[in-house]
Structures are given as C-alpha cells and as structure tokens.
Coordinates of C-alpha atoms and ligand atoms in Angstrom, one line a residue:
M3 CA -14.8 1.6 -11.6
R4 CA -18.3 1.3 -10.0
N5 CA -18.2 -0.8 -6.3
D6 CA -19.3 -3.9 -8.2
D7 CA -17.0 -3.7 -11.0
I8 CA -14.0 -3.4 -8.7
F9 CA -14.7 -6.2 -6.1
N10 CA -15.8 -8.7 -9.0
E11 CA -12.4 -7.8 -10.6
S12 CA -10.6 -8.0 -7.3
K13 CA -11.6 -11.6 -7.3
L14 CA -10.1 -12.5 -10.1
Y15 CA -6.6 -11.6 -8.3
M16 CA -6.7 -11.1 -4.8
P17 CA -8.7 -14.7 -2.9
G18 CA -12.1 -13.5 -2.3
G19 CA -11.5 -10.3 -3.4
V20 CA -9.7 -9.2 -0.1
N21 CA -6.7 -8.8 2.1
S22 CA -8.1 -10.1 5.0
P23 CA -11.1 -12.4 5.1
V24 CA -14.5 -10.5 7.0
R25 CA -13.8 -7.7 4.2
A26 CA -15.4 -10.0 2.1
F27 CA -19.4 -9.7 3.5
K28 CA -19.6 -13.6 2.9
D29 CA -21.8 -13.6 6.2
V30 CA -24.3 -11.0 5.8
P31 CA -23.9 -11.6 2.2
L32 CA -23.9 -8.6 0.0
N33 CA -20.6 -7.4 -1.9
P34 CA -18.8 -5.1 0.5
P35 CA -18.9 -0.9 -0.5
V36 CA -15.3 -0.4 -1.8
I37 CA -14.2 2.5 0.5
K38 CA -12.5 5.6 -1.6
R39 CA -11.7 8.1 1.0
G40 CA -13.0 9.1 4.5
K41 CA -12.8 12.4 6.5
G42 CA -13.9 12.4 10.1
A43 CA -16.5 10.3 11.1
Y44 CA -17.4 9.5 7.7
I45 CA -16.4 7.4 4.8
Y46 CA -17.3 7.2 1.1
D47 CA -17.5 4.7 -1.7
E48 CA -16.8 4.3 -5.4
D49 CA -20.3 4.8 -5.8
G50 CA -20.6 8.0 -4.6
N51 CA -22.9 6.3 -1.1
K52 CA -21.6 7.8 2.2
Y53 CA -21.5 6.5 5.2
I54 CA -21.3 7.2 9.0
D55 CA -18.1 4.8 9.5
F56 CA -19.0 2.9 13.2
V57 CA -16.3 0.6 12.1
C58 CA -13.2 2.8 11.7
S59 CA -10.7 0.7 10.3
W60 CA -11.4 -2.1 13.0
G61 CA -10.6 0.2 16.2
P62 CA -7.6 2.4 14.9
M63 CA -9.0 5.5 13.7
I64 CA -10.1 6.6 17.0
L65 CA -9.5 10.3 15.5
G66 CA -12.0 10.0 12.8
H67 CA -10.4 9.6 9.4
C68 CA -7.8 11.8 7.9
D69 CA -7.1 13.7 10.8
D70 CA -5.5 16.7 10.0
D71 CA -2.8 16.6 12.6
V72 CA -2.0 12.9 11.6
V73 CA -2.0 13.7 7.7
K74 CA 0.8 16.3 8.5
A75 CA 3.0 14.4 11.1
I76 CA 2.9 11.9 8.1
K77 CA 3.3 14.4 5.3
D78 CA 5.9 16.2 7.2
T79 CA 7.6 13.1 8.0
S80 CA 7.9 11.5 4.3
E81 CA 9.3 14.5 3.1
N82 CA 13.0 12.9 5.1
A83 CA 12.1 9.8 6.1
I84 CA 10.2 6.9 4.7
S85 CA 12.2 4.2 5.8
F86 CA 15.8 3.3 7.5
G87 CA 15.8 0.0 9.5
A88 CA 17.6 2.0 11.9
T89 CA 17.2 4.1 15.4
T90 CA 15.4 7.2 14.9
E91 CA 14.4 9.7 17.2
L92 CA 10.6 9.3 16.5
E93 CA 10.9 5.6 17.9
L94 CA 12.0 7.1 21.0
E95 CA 9.4 9.8 21.3
L96 CA 6.6 6.7 20.7
A97 CA 8.2 4.5 23.4
K98 CA 8.7 7.4 25.5
Y99 CA 4.9 8.0 25.4
V100 CA 3.8 4.4 25.4
C101 CA 6.1 3.9 28.5
T102 CA 5.4 7.4 30.4
T103 CA 1.4 6.2 30.3
L104 CA 0.9 3.1 31.2
D105 CA 2.4 2.4 34.5
N106 CA 2.9 -1.3 33.8
V107 CA 5.1 -0.5 30.5
E108 CA 8.2 0.1 31.5
M109 CA 10.5 -0.8 28.1
L110 CA 8.2 -1.5 24.5
R111 CA 9.4 -3.3 21.2
M112 CA 7.7 -1.9 18.2
V113 CA 6.4 -4.4 15.3
N114 CA 4.2 -4.2 12.8
S115 CA 0.7 -5.4 13.4
G116 CA -1.2 -6.9 16.6
T117 CA -0.6 -10.3 15.3
E118 CA 3.1 -9.4 15.6
A119 CA 2.7 -8.3 18.9
T120 CA 0.9 -11.1 20.6
M121 CA 3.1 -13.8 19.1
S122 CA 5.9 -12.4 20.1
A123 CA 4.5 -11.6 23.5
V124 CA 3.8 -15.3 24.0
K125 CA 7.5 -16.3 22.8
L126 CA 8.7 -13.5 25.1
A127 CA 6.7 -15.3 28.2
R128 CA 8.0 -18.7 27.1
G129 CA 11.2 -17.4 27.2
C130 CA 11.2 -15.6 30.5
T131 CA 9.9 -19.2 32.1
G132 CA 10.8 -22.2 30.4
R133 CA 7.6 -23.5 29.7
N134 CA 5.6 -23.8 26.7
K135 CA 2.2 -23.9 27.6
I136 CA -0.2 -20.9 26.9
I137 CA -4.1 -20.6 28.3
K138 CA -6.4 -18.7 25.7
F139 CA -9.8 -17.6 26.2
A140 CA -12.6 -19.4 24.1
G141 CA -13.7 -16.6 21.1
C142 CA -10.9 -14.6 22.3
Y143 CA -8.9 -13.6 19.1
H144 CA -5.2 -12.5 19.2
G145 CA -4.3 -12.9 15.9
H146 CA -3.3 -15.5 13.0
F147 CA -0.4 -16.9 14.6
D148 CA -1.3 -20.6 14.6
D149 CA -0.9 -21.1 18.2
F150 CA -3.7 -19.2 19.1
L151 CA -5.8 -20.5 15.8
V152 CA -7.8 -23.3 18.2
E153 CA -11.5 -23.3 18.1
A154 CA -12.9 -24.1 21.4
G155 CA -15.3 -27.0 20.4
S156 CA -17.5 -27.7 23.9
G157 CA -16.4 -30.9 24.3
V158 CA -12.3 -30.1 23.8
M159 CA -12.6 -26.9 25.5
T160 CA -9.0 -27.6 27.5
E161 CA -7.3 -29.5 24.5
G162 CA -5.7 -27.5 21.7
I163 CA -7.3 -28.6 18.2
P164 CA -6.3 -26.8 15.2
G165 CA -9.2 -24.2 14.2
S166 CA -8.0 -23.6 10.5
A167 CA -6.1 -25.9 7.7
G168 CA -2.8 -25.7 7.7
V169 CA -1.8 -25.4 11.4
P170 CA -0.3 -28.4 12.1
E171 CA -1.5 -30.1 15.5
D172 CA 1.9 -29.7 17.5
S173 CA 1.5 -26.2 16.9
V174 CA -1.5 -26.2 19.1
K175 CA -0.5 -28.7 21.8
N176 CA 0.4 -26.3 23.9
T177 CA -2.7 -23.8 23.6
L178 CA -5.0 -24.7 26.6
I179 CA -8.6 -23.0 26.2
A180 CA -10.6 -21.8 28.8
K181 CA -13.6 -20.2 29.2
Y182 CA -14.1 -16.5 29.5
N183 CA -15.1 -15.1 32.8
D184 CA -14.9 -18.7 34.6
L185 CA -12.2 -18.7 37.0
S186 CA -13.0 -21.9 38.3
N187 CA -12.3 -23.1 34.6
V188 CA -9.1 -21.7 35.0
E189 CA -8.0 -23.0 38.1
K190 CA -9.1 -26.6 37.0
I191 CA -6.2 -26.3 33.9
F192 CA -4.0 -25.0 36.5
E193 CA -4.4 -27.9 38.9
K194 CA -3.6 -30.1 35.5
H195 CA -1.0 -28.2 34.2
G196 CA 0.2 -25.1 36.4
K197 CA 3.4 -26.0 36.0
D198 CA 4.1 -25.9 32.2
I199 CA 2.2 -22.7 32.1
A200 CA 4.1 -20.0 31.0
A201 CA 1.6 -17.7 30.1
I202 CA -2.1 -16.5 30.2
I203 CA -2.8 -14.3 27.6
V204 CA -6.5 -12.5 27.1
E205 CA -8.5 -9.7 26.0
P206 CA -9.5 -7.7 29.1
V207 CA -12.3 -6.3 27.2
A208 CA -12.4 -8.7 24.3
G209 CA -14.2 -7.4 21.3
N210 CA -13.7 -10.3 19.0
M211 CA -16.8 -12.2 20.0
G212 CA -19.3 -9.0 19.9
V213 CA -17.8 -7.2 23.0
I214 CA -17.4 -8.8 26.6
P215 CA -16.1 -6.8 29.2
G216 CA -14.1 -9.2 31.5
D217 CA -15.4 -9.2 35.2
A218 CA -13.0 -7.5 37.6
N219 CA -12.8 -10.4 39.9
F220 CA -12.0 -12.7 36.8
L221 CA -9.4 -10.9 35.2
K222 CA -7.9 -10.0 39.3
G223 CA -8.2 -14.1 40.0
L224 CA -5.8 -14.0 36.8
R225 CA -3.6 -11.7 38.4
S226 CA -3.5 -13.9 41.7
I227 CA -2.9 -17.4 39.2
C228 CA -0.4 -16.6 37.4
D229 CA 1.5 -15.1 40.4
K230 CA 0.8 -18.3 42.5
N231 CA 2.3 -20.4 39.5
G232 CA 5.1 -18.6 38.1
S233 CA 3.5 -17.8 35.0
L234 CA 3.1 -14.4 33.3
L235 CA -0.2 -12.3 32.5
I236 CA -0.3 -11.2 28.6
F237 CA -2.7 -8.4 28.6
D238 CA -4.1 -8.0 25.1
E239 CA -4.8 -4.5 24.4
V240 CA -4.5 -4.5 20.7
M241 CA -7.7 -3.2 20.9
S242 CA -8.5 -1.7 24.0
G243 CA -5.0 0.2 24.7
F244 CA -6.1 3.9 23.9
R245 CA -9.8 3.1 23.4
V246 CA -11.7 2.1 26.5
A247 CA -9.4 4.6 27.9
Y248 CA -6.4 6.5 27.3
K249 CA -4.6 4.4 29.9
G250 CA -6.1 1.1 28.3
A251 CA -8.1 -1.4 30.1
Q252 CA -5.6 -2.1 32.6
S253 CA -6.5 1.3 34.5
I254 CA -10.3 0.8 34.5
Y255 CA -9.5 -2.9 36.4
G256 CA -6.5 -1.5 38.0
I257 CA -4.7 -4.6 37.5
K258 CA -0.9 -5.3 36.9
P259 CA -0.4 -7.4 33.5
D260 CA 3.3 -8.6 33.2
I261 CA 3.6 -8.1 29.6
T262 CA 0.9 -5.8 27.1
T263 CA 0.6 -5.9 23.4
F264 CA -0.7 -3.0 21.0
A265 CA -1.7 -2.1 17.9
K266 CA -4.0 -0.5 16.1
I267 CA -4.6 3.4 17.8
I268 CA -1.1 3.5 18.2
G269 CA 0.0 3.5 15.0
G270 CA -2.5 6.3 14.0
G271 CA -4.1 4.0 11.2
L272 CA -0.7 2.6 9.8
P273 CA 0.7 -0.8 10.3
C274 CA 1.8 -1.2 13.5
G275 CA 2.0 -3.0 17.1
A276 CA 4.1 -3.3 20.2
Y277 CA 4.8 -4.9 23.7
G278 CA 5.9 -4.1 26.3
G279 CA 6.2 -4.5 29.9
R280 CA 8.2 -4.5 32.9
K281 CA 12.4 -3.9 32.3
E282 CA 13.6 -7.5 33.5
I283 CA 11.0 -9.3 31.5
M284 CA 11.6 -6.6 28.3
E285 CA 15.5 -7.2 28.7
K286 CA 15.1 -10.7 28.0
L287 CA 14.9 -9.4 24.2
S288 CA 17.4 -9.7 21.8
P289 CA 20.0 -8.4 21.5
M290 CA 20.2 -8.1 25.6
G291 CA 18.4 -11.0 26.0
P292 CA 18.2 -14.8 24.3
V293 CA 14.5 -14.1 23.5
Y294 CA 15.2 -13.6 19.0
Q295 CA 12.3 -11.0 17.3
A296 CA 13.1 -8.6 15.0
G297 CA 12.1 -6.6 12.0
T298 CA 12.9 -4.6 8.7
M299 CA 10.0 -2.3 9.1
S300 CA 9.7 -2.0 12.7
G301 CA 9.7 1.4 14.3
N302 CA 8.7 3.0 11.0
P303 CA 9.6 6.3 10.9
L304 CA 6.2 7.3 9.2
V305 CA 4.1 5.0 11.7
M306 CA 5.7 6.3 14.6
A307 CA 5.3 9.9 13.5
A308 CA 1.7 9.0 13.0
G309 CA 1.1 7.2 16.8
I310 CA 2.6 10.0 18.3
A311 CA 0.3 12.6 16.5
T312 CA -2.4 10.3 17.4
L313 CA -1.5 10.4 21.1
K314 CA -0.4 13.5 21.9
K315 CA -3.9 14.5 20.4
L316 CA -5.6 11.9 22.8
H317 CA -3.3 12.9 25.7
D318 CA -3.8 16.6 25.1
N319 CA -7.9 16.3 24.3
P320 CA -8.9 14.3 28.0
D321 CA -12.7 15.5 26.9
Y322 CA -12.3 13.2 24.0
Y323 CA -13.1 10.3 26.5
A324 CA -16.0 11.8 28.0
H325 CA -17.3 12.5 24.3
L326 CA -17.2 8.9 23.4
E327 CA -18.4 7.7 26.6
K328 CA -21.3 10.0 26.6
L329 CA -22.3 8.9 22.6
G330 CA -21.7 4.9 23.8
A331 CA -24.3 5.6 26.3
K332 CA -26.5 7.7 24.4
L333 CA -26.3 4.4 21.7
E334 CA -26.7 1.9 24.6
Q335 CA -29.8 3.8 25.9
G336 CA -31.7 4.0 22.7
I337 CA -30.5 0.5 20.8
G338 CA -32.1 -1.0 24.4
D339 CA -35.1 1.3 24.4
I340 CA -35.9 0.6 20.5
A341 CA -35.5 -3.1 20.6
K342 CA -37.5 -3.1 23.8
K343 CA -40.8 -1.0 21.9
K344 CA -39.8 -3.2 18.6
G345 CA -39.9 -6.5 20.8
I346 CA -36.6 -7.6 19.4
N347 CA -34.5 -9.6 21.8
V348 CA -31.2 -7.9 21.9
V349 CA -28.2 -8.0 24.4
V350 CA -26.1 -4.7 24.3
N351 CA -22.3 -5.0 25.9
R352 CA -20.3 -1.7 25.5
C353 CA -17.2 -0.2 27.5
G354 CA -16.6 2.9 26.8
A355 CA -16.2 3.4 22.6
M356 CA -16.5 -0.3 22.0
F357 CA -19.8 -1.8 22.1
A358 CA -21.8 -4.8 20.3
I359 CA -25.8 -5.9 20.0
F360 CA -25.8 -9.6 20.1
F361 CA -29.4 -10.3 18.7
T362 CA -30.5 -13.1 21.4
K363 CA -33.4 -14.3 23.6
D364 CA -30.7 -14.6 26.7
S365 CA -30.7 -12.0 29.0
E366 CA -26.8 -11.4 28.8
V367 CA -23.5 -12.5 26.9
R368 CA -20.7 -13.7 28.9
N369 CA -18.5 -16.0 26.9
Y370 CA -18.1 -17.4 23.9
E371 CA -21.2 -20.3 24.4
D372 CA -23.7 -17.0 25.1
A373 CA -22.1 -15.8 21.8
K374 CA -22.7 -18.5 19.9
K375 CA -26.1 -18.7 20.4
C376 CA -26.8 -15.4 18.7
D377 CA -29.2 -15.2 15.6
T378 CA -26.5 -14.5 13.2
S379 CA -29.0 -14.8 10.4
L380 CA -31.4 -11.8 12.2
F381 CA -27.7 -10.1 12.4
A382 CA -27.4 -10.4 8.6
K383 CA -30.7 -8.7 7.8
Y384 CA -29.9 -6.0 10.9
F385 CA -26.5 -5.5 8.6
Q386 CA -28.2 -5.1 5.6
H387 CA -30.7 -3.0 6.7
M388 CA -28.3 -0.7 8.2
I389 CA -26.1 -0.5 5.9
S390 CA -28.9 0.9 2.8
K391 CA -29.4 3.5 5.3
G392 CA -25.5 4.7 5.4
I393 CA -24.6 3.2 8.7
Y394 CA -21.3 1.4 8.1
I395 CA -20.7 -1.6 10.6
A396 CA -18.9 -4.8 11.0
P397 CA -20.1 -7.3 8.8
S398 CA -20.3 -9.9 11.6
Q399 CA -22.2 -10.7 14.7
F400 CA -19.0 -10.9 16.5
E401 CA -16.9 -8.1 16.1
A402 CA -17.3 -4.4 17.7
I403 CA -19.0 -1.5 16.8
F404 CA -16.4 1.4 17.4
L405 CA -17.1 5.0 18.0
N406 CA -14.6 7.9 17.2
V407 CA -14.2 11.6 18.3
K408 CA -15.5 13.0 15.2
H409 CA -19.1 11.0 16.1
T410 CA -21.5 13.8 17.1
E411 CA -24.7 13.3 18.5
E412 CA -26.3 13.6 15.1
D413 CA -24.4 10.9 14.0
I414 CA -25.9 9.0 17.3
D415 CA -29.4 9.8 16.5
K416 CA -28.9 8.7 12.7
F417 CA -27.8 5.3 13.9
L418 CA -31.1 5.2 16.0
E419 CA -33.0 6.0 14.0
A420 CA -31.8 3.7 11.0
F421 CA -32.3 0.9 14.1
S422 CA -35.7 2.5 14.3
T423 CA -37.1 1.4 11.1
F424 CA -35.4 -2.0 11.5
E425 CA -38.6 -4.5 10.8
V426 CA -37.6 -8.5 12.1
Ligands
PLP520 C1 -7.2 -8.3 20.6 C2 -6.8 -8.7 19.4 N1 -5.4 -8.9 19.3 C3 -4.8 -9.0 18.6 C4 -5.3 -8.5 16.9 C5 -4.6 -9.2 15.5 O1 -4.0 -7.6 15.5 P1 -3.6 -7.4 13.8 O2 -4.9 -7.9 12.8 O3 -3.2 -6.3 13.5 O4 -2.8 -8.3 13.4 C6 -6.6 -8.0 17.0 C7 -7.3 -8.0 15.6 O5 -8.2 -7.3 15.8 C8 -7.2 -8.1 18.1 O6 -8.3 -7.0 17.8

C-alpha cells in the first residue's frame, strides 16, 4: 500500500490515524509519510522515498536506526527472554550502568515511558516530603500525566488550569506554573506556597518549546531554593539524558538534582523510562517504603538489552559526542549564515545534538512566551519545503531537531542546501 492509502485507512481505525498526536502532521499540514524502515541516519517510506532523519524517534535513536549492536542484543536476548515479570541480570546491568555513570543517581527504578518516569518521580517527591504542590515551568513537557497538563495562559501563570479535556481541575490544583529562566518568578511562588511545595520539576535543557537551554544561574538558583525550603529538585532528563552529554545536562551544569527522570536513549529505541536518585529517597519506594509504584513490563529483558547495548556503545565511543557537537555547530552556523543572507528572521538554539530553529523577529528565545511569538505558518512552509527535499524534521515549531552519530558532514550539507533554497 502507498503512504496516503495507509494513512487514510489508519484514520478509520485509530484516532487521527496515529498513536501519538504530533505524528498526524496536523499543524504543517500534510499527510505524514508512512515509514517502512530505517538504517543509520536514513528512513524510507512506503512510497520508496528516502529521508535524512532529524527526528530520530524523538530522541532515542542516537546511534541511528537499527544499529548492528543494538539489533544483535535484541535478537540474542529474544532467543531466551521476552518477558518474565521477574528479576533478571539484565536489569541489574542497566541499573549499574546508570548509577555508576551519573553522580546523582544511586538507585534506579525502571518503568515503561517518560510519562511514567516523571509521574512516578512526582509521586515519590510527594511521598518523601508529605507535601502536594509541585512547580512546573510553562512550556516544559513532562508527558501526559494529568498533573502536568497545565496550559500556561499569561494571566494565570501561577494558578493551574487544565490544558486538556478530561483533566479534572482537582488534578491540577496542586500544579503551580512558573516562567522558565526566571528565578524571581519562582522565588515569588515559594514566598506564597513554599511550605506546601514537594518539588520543582524542570527540563534542564527544555526541548518541548523548541530547544531552550536553562541558564546556569537559573538552574543553580532552583537548587538553592529547593534546599532552603525542603523541596526536592527533579531534573527531567528524558530528552537530554545521554544526549547533550553522556552524563546528561546535570553534568554540563554541575548541579545535583534529587531525582532524575530518563527515557528515550536509555531504552535504545524500545519503550522505556526510569527514575533515580539518592538512596534514601529511592528507598521510599515500595517494597522498601510506602510509595507504591509498579509495572508488569518494567525492566523488560528486550528493553534492557537494547538499553545496555546503546549505553555501552556510547560509553565506549566518547568521540561520538565530539562528532555530534561538530555537526551541531556546523548546522547552527550554516543556518544562521543562510538565514542572514536570505533575510529570514530566525533564532537558533542548540545544546549539543538537540537544537531548534525559531522563526521569530526577536533576538532570543528564552521561555514559552518568546517561543509562542514564533511564526508558525512560516514554520509550516519551511517544513513542507524541507520534507520535499528529503529532510525529515519534527512537524512542529515547538519540537527539537535531533542528530545521531551516523549523521555525516554530507548530511548536514544536504540540510543546509535544502534550507538555502527555501523561499519565504
Ligand atoms: C522532557 C520529557 N519528559 C517526558 C516526556 C514523556 O515521555 P514519553 O513520551 O515517553 O511518555 C517527554 C516526551 O517527549 C519529554 O520530552
């Protein structure tokens, strides 16, 4: 079947034809290509088109598609172990990898998605502190857990209102919304609610309003506000973990979160999530402590095998991160130069192998309000142009572009070539 036939028929059986909304390409708007296979930096659709993939499954495929070692690990494991719902040595191996890599993770609990990781981390923080309120930042995304689905309307920035139908107001009444990269805003919220705040959850490098790296002083400030008030600091490194650096964003900033959440890369492309932190915090989890969290599929052997193969390869090849940085810098510079020459107003934000091009007249994009000012119809035009040239990027102004280690300088040249023929 052809792309359009599959997508149109999918709409009869799946809401919007998809299993996750952004895949529907509604904002660009186009029918999405239906992906048949991927190898290395490239993906191929059912019509036989080839694309250079800059989505990388929204981050996990840092080694590129169907990396030989990851495929072998999955195949070999599947001969003997698909699912037991019981303890395996593979779980221990992955947990040890993460705990010995990240200074701030002494113990780890595996789950099945980033959403599960962040919602469980918040529950754990609430269980540890006996408090209910959390602070999340406008424009940060932590998955589809009700408590996080708060839209930050300008007039109600600090008061939670539901951002999705089906979320009871009660679910978000404990969610306080703060402005990203604005410490004084967080301080004000703490002045009023400090004693009730269990945790601040933050993407240290925000990747869900485009890419906006946190200011070092902002993130350091969050650490000291939490210390002062007895609240926990949760770094959501679902996207940035093992991507912006092997040891995550926390290693770049030199900040110690109390709890860190992971997903994406840690599962090597299979469904996965995890959260970890200091021993005394993690031991509050059932069966050791009173915070109940469980999962039939958690620590699944195939996922563990894919995760171990991925982390091991990243660990054994530290030059990968230098390669990603080199390509990222080339792309950033190239886009800036081309945009300037063509008179297109853009801001490029980047942290290592994740970056975003914002179509905006502003000189910087530092928070959700800045990001919202971008010209989304111009983005749609740019997107349509890029995909017609075989450059597969996320179909939204508010998503990140990802690099993987199989991308070459030639791939970056092709991206830049395509961008240089974009007419506003
Ligand atoms: C920072 C962050 N946290 C949490 C999530 C939710 O992860 P998942 O889609 O695996 O539930 C995402 C998803 O993109 C994310 O980027």
